[in-house]
mmCIF file with all atom_site columns, C-alpha atoms in Angstrom:
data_model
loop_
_atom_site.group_PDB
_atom_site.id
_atom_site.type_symbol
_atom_site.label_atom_id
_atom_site.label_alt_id
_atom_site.label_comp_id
_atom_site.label_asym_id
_atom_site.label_entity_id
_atom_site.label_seq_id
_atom_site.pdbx_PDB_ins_code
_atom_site.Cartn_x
_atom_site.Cartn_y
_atom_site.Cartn_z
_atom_site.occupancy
_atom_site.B_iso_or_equiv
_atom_site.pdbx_formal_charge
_atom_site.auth_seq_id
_atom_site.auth_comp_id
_atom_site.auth_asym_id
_atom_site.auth_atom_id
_atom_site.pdbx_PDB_model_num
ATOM 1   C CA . UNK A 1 1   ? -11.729 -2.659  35.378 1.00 57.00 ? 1   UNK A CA 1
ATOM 2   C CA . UNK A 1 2   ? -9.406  -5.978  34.920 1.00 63.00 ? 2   UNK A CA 1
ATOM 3   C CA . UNK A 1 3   ? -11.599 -8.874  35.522 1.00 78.00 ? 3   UNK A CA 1
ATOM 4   C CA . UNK A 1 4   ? -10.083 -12.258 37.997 1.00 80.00 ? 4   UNK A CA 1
ATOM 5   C CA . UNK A 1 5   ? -9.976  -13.902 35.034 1.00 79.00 ? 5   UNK A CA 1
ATOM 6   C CA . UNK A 1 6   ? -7.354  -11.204 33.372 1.00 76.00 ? 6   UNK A CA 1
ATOM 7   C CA . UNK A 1 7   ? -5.129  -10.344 36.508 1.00 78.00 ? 7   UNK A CA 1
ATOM 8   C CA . UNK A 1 8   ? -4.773  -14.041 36.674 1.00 76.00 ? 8   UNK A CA 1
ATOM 9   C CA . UNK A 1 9   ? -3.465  -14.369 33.265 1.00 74.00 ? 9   UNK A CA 1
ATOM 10  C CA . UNK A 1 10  ? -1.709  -11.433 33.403 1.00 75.00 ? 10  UNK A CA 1
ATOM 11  C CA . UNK A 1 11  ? -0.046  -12.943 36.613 1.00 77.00 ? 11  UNK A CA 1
ATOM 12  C CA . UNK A 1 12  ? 1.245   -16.389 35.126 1.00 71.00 ? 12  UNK A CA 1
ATOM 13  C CA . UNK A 1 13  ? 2.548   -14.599 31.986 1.00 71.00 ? 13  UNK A CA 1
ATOM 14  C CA . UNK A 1 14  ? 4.291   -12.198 34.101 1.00 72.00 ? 14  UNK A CA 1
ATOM 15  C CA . UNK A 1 15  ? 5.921   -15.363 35.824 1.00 75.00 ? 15  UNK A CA 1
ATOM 16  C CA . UNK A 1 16  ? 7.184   -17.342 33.391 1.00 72.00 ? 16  UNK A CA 1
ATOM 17  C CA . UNK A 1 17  ? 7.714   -14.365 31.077 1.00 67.00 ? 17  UNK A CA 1
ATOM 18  C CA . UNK A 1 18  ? 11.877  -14.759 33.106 1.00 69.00 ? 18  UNK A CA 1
ATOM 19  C CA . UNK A 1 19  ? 11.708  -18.069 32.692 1.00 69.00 ? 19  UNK A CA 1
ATOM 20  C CA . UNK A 1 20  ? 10.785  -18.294 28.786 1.00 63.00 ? 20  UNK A CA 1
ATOM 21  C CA . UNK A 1 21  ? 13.329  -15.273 28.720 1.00 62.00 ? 21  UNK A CA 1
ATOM 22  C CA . UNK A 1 22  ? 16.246  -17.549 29.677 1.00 62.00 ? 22  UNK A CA 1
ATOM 23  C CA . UNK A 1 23  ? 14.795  -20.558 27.891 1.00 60.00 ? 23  UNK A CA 1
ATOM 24  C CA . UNK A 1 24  ? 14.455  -19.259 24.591 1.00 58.00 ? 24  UNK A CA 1
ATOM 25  C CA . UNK A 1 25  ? 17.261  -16.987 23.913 1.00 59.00 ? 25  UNK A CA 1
ATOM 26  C CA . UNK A 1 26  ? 16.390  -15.515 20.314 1.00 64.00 ? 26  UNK A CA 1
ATOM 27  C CA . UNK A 1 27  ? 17.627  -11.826 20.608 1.00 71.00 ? 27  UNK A CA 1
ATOM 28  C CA . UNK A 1 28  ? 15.859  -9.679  19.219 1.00 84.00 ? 28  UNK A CA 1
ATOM 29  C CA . UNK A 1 29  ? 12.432  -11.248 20.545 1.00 87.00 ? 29  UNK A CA 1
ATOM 30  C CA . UNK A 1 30  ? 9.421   -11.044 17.905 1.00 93.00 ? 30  UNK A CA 1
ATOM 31  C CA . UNK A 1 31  ? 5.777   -12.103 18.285 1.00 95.00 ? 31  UNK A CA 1
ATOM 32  C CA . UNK A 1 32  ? 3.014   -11.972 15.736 1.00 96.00 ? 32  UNK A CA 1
ATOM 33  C CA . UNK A 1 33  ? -0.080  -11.080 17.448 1.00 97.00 ? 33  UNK A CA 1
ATOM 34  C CA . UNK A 1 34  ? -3.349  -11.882 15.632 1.00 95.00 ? 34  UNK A CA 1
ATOM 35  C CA . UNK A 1 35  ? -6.261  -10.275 15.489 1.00 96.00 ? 35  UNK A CA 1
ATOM 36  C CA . UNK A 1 36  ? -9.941  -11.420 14.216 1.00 93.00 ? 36  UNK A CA 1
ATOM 37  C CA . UNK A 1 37  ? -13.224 -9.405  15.163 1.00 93.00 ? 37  UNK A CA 1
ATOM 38  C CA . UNK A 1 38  ? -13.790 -6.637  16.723 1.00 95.00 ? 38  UNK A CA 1
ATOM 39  C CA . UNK A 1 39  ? -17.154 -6.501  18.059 1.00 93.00 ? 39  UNK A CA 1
ATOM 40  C CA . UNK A 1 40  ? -18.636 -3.161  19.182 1.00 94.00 ? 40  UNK A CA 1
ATOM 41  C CA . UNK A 1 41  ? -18.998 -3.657  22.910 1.00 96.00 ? 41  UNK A CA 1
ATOM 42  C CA . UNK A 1 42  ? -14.836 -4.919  23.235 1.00 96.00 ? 42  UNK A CA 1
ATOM 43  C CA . UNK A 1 43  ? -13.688 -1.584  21.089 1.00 97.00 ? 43  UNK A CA 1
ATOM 44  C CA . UNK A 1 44  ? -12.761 0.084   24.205 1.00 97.00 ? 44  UNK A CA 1
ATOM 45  C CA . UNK A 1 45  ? -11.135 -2.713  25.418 1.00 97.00 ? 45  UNK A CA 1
ATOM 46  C CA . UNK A 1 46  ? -9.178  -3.105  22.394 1.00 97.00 ? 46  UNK A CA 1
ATOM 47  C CA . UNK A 1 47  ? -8.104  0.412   22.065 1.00 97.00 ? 47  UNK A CA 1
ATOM 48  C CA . UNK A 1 48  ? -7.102  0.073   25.831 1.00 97.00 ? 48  UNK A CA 1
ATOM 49  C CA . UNK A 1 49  ? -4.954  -3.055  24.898 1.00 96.00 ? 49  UNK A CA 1
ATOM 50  C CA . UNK A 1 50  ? -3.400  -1.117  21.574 1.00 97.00 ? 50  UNK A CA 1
ATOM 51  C CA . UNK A 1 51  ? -2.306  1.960   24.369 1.00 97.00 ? 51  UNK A CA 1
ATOM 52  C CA . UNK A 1 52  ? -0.603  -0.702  26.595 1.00 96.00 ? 52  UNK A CA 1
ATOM 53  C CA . UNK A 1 53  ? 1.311   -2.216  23.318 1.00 97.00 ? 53  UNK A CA 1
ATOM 54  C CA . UNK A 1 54  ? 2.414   1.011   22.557 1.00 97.00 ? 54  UNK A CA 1
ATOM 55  C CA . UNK A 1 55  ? 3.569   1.846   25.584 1.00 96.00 ? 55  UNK A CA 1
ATOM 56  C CA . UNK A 1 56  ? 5.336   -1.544  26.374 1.00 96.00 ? 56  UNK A CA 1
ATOM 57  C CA . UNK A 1 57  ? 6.550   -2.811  23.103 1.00 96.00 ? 57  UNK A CA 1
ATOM 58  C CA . UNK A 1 58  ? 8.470   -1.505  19.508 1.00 97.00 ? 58  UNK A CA 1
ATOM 59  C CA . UNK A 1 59  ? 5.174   -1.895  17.869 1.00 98.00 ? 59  UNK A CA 1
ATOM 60  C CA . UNK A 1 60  ? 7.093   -2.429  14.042 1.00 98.00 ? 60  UNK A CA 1
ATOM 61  C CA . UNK A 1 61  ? 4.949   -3.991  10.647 1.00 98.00 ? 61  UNK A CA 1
ATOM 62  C CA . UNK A 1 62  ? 5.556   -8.075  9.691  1.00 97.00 ? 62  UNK A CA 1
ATOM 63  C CA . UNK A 1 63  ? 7.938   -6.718  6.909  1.00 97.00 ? 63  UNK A CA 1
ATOM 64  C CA . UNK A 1 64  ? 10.430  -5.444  9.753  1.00 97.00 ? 64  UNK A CA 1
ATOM 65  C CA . UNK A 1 65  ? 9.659   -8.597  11.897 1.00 96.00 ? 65  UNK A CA 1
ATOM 66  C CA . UNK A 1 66  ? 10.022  -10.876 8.995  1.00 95.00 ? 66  UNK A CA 1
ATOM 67  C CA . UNK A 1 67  ? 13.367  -8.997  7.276  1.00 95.00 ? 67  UNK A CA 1
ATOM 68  C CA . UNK A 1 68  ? 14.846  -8.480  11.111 1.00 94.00 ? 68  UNK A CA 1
ATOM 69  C CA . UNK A 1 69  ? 14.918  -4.280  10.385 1.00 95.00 ? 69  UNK A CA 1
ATOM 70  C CA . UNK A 1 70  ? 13.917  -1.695  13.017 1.00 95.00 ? 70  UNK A CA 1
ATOM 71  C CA . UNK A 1 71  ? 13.499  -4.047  15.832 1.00 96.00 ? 71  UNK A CA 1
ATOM 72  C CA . UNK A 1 72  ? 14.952  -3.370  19.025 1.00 95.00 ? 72  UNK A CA 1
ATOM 73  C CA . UNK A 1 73  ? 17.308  -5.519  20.823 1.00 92.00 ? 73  UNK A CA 1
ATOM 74  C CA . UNK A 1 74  ? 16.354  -5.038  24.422 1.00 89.00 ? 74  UNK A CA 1
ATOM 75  C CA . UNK A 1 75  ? 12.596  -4.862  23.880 1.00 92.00 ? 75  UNK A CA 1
ATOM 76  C CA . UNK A 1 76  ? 9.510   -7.317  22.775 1.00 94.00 ? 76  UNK A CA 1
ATOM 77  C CA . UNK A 1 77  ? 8.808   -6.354  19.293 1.00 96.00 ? 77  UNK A CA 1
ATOM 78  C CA . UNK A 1 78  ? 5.317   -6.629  18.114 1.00 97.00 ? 78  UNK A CA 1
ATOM 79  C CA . UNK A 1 79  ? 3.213   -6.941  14.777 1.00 98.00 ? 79  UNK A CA 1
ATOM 80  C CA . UNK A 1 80  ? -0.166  -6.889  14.475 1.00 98.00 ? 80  UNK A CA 1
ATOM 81  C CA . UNK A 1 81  ? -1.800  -8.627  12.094 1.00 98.00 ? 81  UNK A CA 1
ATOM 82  C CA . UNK A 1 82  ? -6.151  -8.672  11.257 1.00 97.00 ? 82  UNK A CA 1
ATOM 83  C CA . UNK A 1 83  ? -7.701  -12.187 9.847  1.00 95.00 ? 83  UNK A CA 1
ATOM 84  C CA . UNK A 1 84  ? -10.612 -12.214 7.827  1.00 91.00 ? 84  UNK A CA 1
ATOM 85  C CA . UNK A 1 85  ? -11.856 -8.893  6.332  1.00 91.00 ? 85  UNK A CA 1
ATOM 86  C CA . UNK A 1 86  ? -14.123 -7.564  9.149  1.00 91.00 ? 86  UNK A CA 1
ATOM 87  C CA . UNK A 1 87  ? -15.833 -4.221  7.903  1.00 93.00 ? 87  UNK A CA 1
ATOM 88  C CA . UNK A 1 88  ? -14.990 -2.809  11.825 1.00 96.00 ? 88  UNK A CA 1
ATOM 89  C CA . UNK A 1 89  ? -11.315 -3.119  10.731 1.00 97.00 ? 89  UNK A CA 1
ATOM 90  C CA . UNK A 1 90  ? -11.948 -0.836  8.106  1.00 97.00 ? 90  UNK A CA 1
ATOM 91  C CA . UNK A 1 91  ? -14.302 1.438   9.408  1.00 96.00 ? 91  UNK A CA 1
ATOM 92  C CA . UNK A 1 92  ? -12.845 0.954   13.829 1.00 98.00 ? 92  UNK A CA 1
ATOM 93  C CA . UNK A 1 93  ? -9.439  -0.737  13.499 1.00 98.00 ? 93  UNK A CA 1
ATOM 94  C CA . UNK A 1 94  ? -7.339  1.627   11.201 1.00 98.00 ? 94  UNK A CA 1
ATOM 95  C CA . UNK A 1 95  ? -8.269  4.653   11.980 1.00 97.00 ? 95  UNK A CA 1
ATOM 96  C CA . UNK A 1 96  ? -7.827  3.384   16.018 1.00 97.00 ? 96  UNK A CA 1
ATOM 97  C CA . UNK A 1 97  ? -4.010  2.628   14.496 1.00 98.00 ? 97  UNK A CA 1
ATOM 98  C CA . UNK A 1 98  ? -3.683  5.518   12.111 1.00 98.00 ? 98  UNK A CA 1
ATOM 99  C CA . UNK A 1 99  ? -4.471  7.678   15.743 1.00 96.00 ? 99  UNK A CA 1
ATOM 100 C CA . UNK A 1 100 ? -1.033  5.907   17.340 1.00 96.00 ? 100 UNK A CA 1
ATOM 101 C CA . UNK A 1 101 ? 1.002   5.538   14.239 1.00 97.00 ? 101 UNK A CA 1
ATOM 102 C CA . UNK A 1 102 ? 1.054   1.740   14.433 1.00 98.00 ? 102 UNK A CA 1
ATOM 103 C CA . UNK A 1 103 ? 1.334   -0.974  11.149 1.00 98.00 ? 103 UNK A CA 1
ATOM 104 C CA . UNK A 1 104 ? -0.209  -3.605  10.368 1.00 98.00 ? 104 UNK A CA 1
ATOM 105 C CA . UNK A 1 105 ? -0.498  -6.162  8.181  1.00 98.00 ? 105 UNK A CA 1
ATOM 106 C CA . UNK A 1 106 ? -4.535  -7.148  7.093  1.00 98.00 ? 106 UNK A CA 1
ATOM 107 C CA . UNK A 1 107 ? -5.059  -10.747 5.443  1.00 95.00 ? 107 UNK A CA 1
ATOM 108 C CA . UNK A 1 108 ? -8.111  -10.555 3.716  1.00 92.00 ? 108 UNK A CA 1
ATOM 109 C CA . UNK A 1 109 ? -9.994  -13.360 1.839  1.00 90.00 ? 109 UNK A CA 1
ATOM 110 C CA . UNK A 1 110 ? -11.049 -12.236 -1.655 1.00 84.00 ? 110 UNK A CA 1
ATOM 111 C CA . UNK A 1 111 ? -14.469 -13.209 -1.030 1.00 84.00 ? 111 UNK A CA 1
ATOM 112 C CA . UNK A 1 112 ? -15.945 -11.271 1.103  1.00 81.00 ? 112 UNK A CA 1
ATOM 113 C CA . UNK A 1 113 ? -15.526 -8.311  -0.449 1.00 82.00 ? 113 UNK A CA 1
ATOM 114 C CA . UNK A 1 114 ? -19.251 -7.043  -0.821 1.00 73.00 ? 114 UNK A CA 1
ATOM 115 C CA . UNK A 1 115 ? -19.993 -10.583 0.841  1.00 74.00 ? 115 UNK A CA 1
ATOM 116 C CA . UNK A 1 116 ? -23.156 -11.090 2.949  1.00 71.00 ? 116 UNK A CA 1
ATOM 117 C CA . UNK A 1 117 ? -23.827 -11.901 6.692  1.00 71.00 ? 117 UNK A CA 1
ATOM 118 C CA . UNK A 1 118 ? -23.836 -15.790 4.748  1.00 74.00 ? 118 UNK A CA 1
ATOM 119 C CA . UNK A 1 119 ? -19.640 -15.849 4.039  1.00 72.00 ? 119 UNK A CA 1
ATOM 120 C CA . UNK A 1 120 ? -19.086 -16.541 8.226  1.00 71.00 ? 120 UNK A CA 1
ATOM 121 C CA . UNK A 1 121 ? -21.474 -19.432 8.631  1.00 72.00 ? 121 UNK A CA 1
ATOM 122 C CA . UNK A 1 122 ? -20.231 -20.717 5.153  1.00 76.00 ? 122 UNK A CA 1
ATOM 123 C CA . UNK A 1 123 ? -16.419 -19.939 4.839  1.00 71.00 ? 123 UNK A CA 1
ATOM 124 C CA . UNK A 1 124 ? -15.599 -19.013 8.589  1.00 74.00 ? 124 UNK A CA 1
ATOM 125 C CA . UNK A 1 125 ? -17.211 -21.293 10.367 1.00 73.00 ? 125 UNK A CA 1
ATOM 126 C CA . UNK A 1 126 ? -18.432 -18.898 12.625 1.00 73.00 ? 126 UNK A CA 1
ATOM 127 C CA . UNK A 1 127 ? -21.977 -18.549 13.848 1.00 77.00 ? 127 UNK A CA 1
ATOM 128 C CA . UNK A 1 128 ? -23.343 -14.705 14.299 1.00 77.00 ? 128 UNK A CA 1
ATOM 129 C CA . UNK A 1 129 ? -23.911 -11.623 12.618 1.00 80.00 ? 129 UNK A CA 1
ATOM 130 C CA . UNK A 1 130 ? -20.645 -10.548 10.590 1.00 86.00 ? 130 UNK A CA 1
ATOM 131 C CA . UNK A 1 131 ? -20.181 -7.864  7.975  1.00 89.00 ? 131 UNK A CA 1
ATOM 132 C CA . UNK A 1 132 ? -17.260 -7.772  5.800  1.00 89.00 ? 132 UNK A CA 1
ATOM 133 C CA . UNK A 1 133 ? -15.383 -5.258  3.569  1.00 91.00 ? 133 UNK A CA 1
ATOM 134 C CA . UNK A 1 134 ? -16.325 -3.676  0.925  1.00 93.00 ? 134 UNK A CA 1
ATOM 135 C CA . UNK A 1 135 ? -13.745 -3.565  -2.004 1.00 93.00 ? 135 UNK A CA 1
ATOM 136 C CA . UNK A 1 136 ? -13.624 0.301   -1.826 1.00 96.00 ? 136 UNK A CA 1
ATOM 137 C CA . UNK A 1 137 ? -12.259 -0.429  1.783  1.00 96.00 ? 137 UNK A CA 1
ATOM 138 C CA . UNK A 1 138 ? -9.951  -2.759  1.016  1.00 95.00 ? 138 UNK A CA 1
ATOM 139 C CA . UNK A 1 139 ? -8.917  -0.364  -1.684 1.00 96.00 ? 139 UNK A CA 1
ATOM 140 C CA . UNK A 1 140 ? -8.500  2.694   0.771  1.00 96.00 ? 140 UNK A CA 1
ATOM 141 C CA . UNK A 1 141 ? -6.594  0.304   3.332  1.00 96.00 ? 141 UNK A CA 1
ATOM 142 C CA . UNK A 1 142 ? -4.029  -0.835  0.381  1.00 96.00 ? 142 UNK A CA 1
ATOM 143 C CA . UNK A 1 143 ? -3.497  2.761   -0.115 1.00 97.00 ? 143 UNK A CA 1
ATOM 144 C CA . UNK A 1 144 ? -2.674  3.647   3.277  1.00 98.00 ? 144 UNK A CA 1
ATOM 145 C CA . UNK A 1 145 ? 1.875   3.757   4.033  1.00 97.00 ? 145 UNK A CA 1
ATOM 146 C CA . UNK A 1 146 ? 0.549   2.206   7.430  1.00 97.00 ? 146 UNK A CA 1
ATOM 147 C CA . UNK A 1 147 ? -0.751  -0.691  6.268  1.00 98.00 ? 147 UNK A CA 1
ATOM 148 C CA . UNK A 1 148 ? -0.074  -3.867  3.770  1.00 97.00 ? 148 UNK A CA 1
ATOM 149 C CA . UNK A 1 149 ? -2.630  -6.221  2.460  1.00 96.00 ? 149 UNK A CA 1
ATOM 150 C CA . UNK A 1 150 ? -2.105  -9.917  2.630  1.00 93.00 ? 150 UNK A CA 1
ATOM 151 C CA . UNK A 1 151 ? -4.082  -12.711 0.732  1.00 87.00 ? 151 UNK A CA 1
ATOM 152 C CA . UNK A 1 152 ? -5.965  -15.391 2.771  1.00 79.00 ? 152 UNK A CA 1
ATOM 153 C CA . UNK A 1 153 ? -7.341  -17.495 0.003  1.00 77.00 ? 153 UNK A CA 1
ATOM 154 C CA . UNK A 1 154 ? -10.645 -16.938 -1.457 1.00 73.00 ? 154 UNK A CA 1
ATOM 155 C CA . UNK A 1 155 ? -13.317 -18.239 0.489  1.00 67.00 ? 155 UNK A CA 1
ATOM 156 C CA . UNK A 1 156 ? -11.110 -19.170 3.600  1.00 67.00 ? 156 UNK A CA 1
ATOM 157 C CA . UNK A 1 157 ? -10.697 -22.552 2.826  1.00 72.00 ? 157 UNK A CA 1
ATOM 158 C CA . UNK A 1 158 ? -9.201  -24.689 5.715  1.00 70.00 ? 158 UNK A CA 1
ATOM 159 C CA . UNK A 1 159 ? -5.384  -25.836 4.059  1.00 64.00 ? 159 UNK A CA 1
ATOM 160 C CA . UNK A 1 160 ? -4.719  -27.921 6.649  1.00 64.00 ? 160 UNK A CA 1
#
């Protein structure tokens, strides 16, 4: 099931993970982890990888993270965050989290609501096949206790 590839990774962050622990001291730890597309054929790999986070971390939203409430002392707290306005985090993603109860926070250019295949190659760079949110979704996921809605600018101009 785990490729070479991922038990090797998995075995140098397991290393240093003591090291980096005595190294950078912050108490109670916090890491943003995020997310872009979610092609079809990784889904099950992603829902395996939500599981383990559950499992292994206090899974809280980038509110708690960000005003230091609900995290846990002794214990990696997590936020998960989604880039871009992917229609499979609409129509895959949040119901995946709505199933384990877990936030998150989705940063979503304006512009692709109702956006064609054409917004990737033009505003994301990104060559392929994409299909974005409708505004209806976007609507449904700002309804949704679970989940807050963050801007990312437009047409996902580069600001740096």
């Amino acid at each position: 099931m785990w490729s070479l590839k991922s038990k090797a990774r998995n075995f140098l962050i397991y290393s240093v993970y003591p090291i980096a622990t005595f190294v950078f001291r912050e108490k109670p730890y916090a890491r943003v982890i995020s997310l872009h597309d979610i092609p079809e054929k990784s889904q099950e790999k992603f829902l395996e990888k939500i599981q383990w986070l559950k499992s292994n971390c206090n899974i809280v939203s980038l509110d708690d993270i960000y005003n230091k409430v609900r995290l846990k002392p002794d214990s990696l707290n997590v936020a998960l965050t989604f880039d871009d306005g992917f229609k499979e985090h609409a129509t895959f993603v949040a119901s995946a989290l709505r199933r384990f109860s877990i936030p998150a926070t989705f940063f979503i250019p304006s512009g692709v609501c109702d956006a064609g295949e054409n917004f990737g190659k033009e505003n994301l760079r990104r060559n392929g096949s994409f299909k974005f949110m409708s505004k209806q979704e976007v609507s449904l996921l700002a309804r949704d206790p679970l989940f807050k809605i963050g801007g990312h600018t437009v047409h996902h101009i580069n600001l740096g």
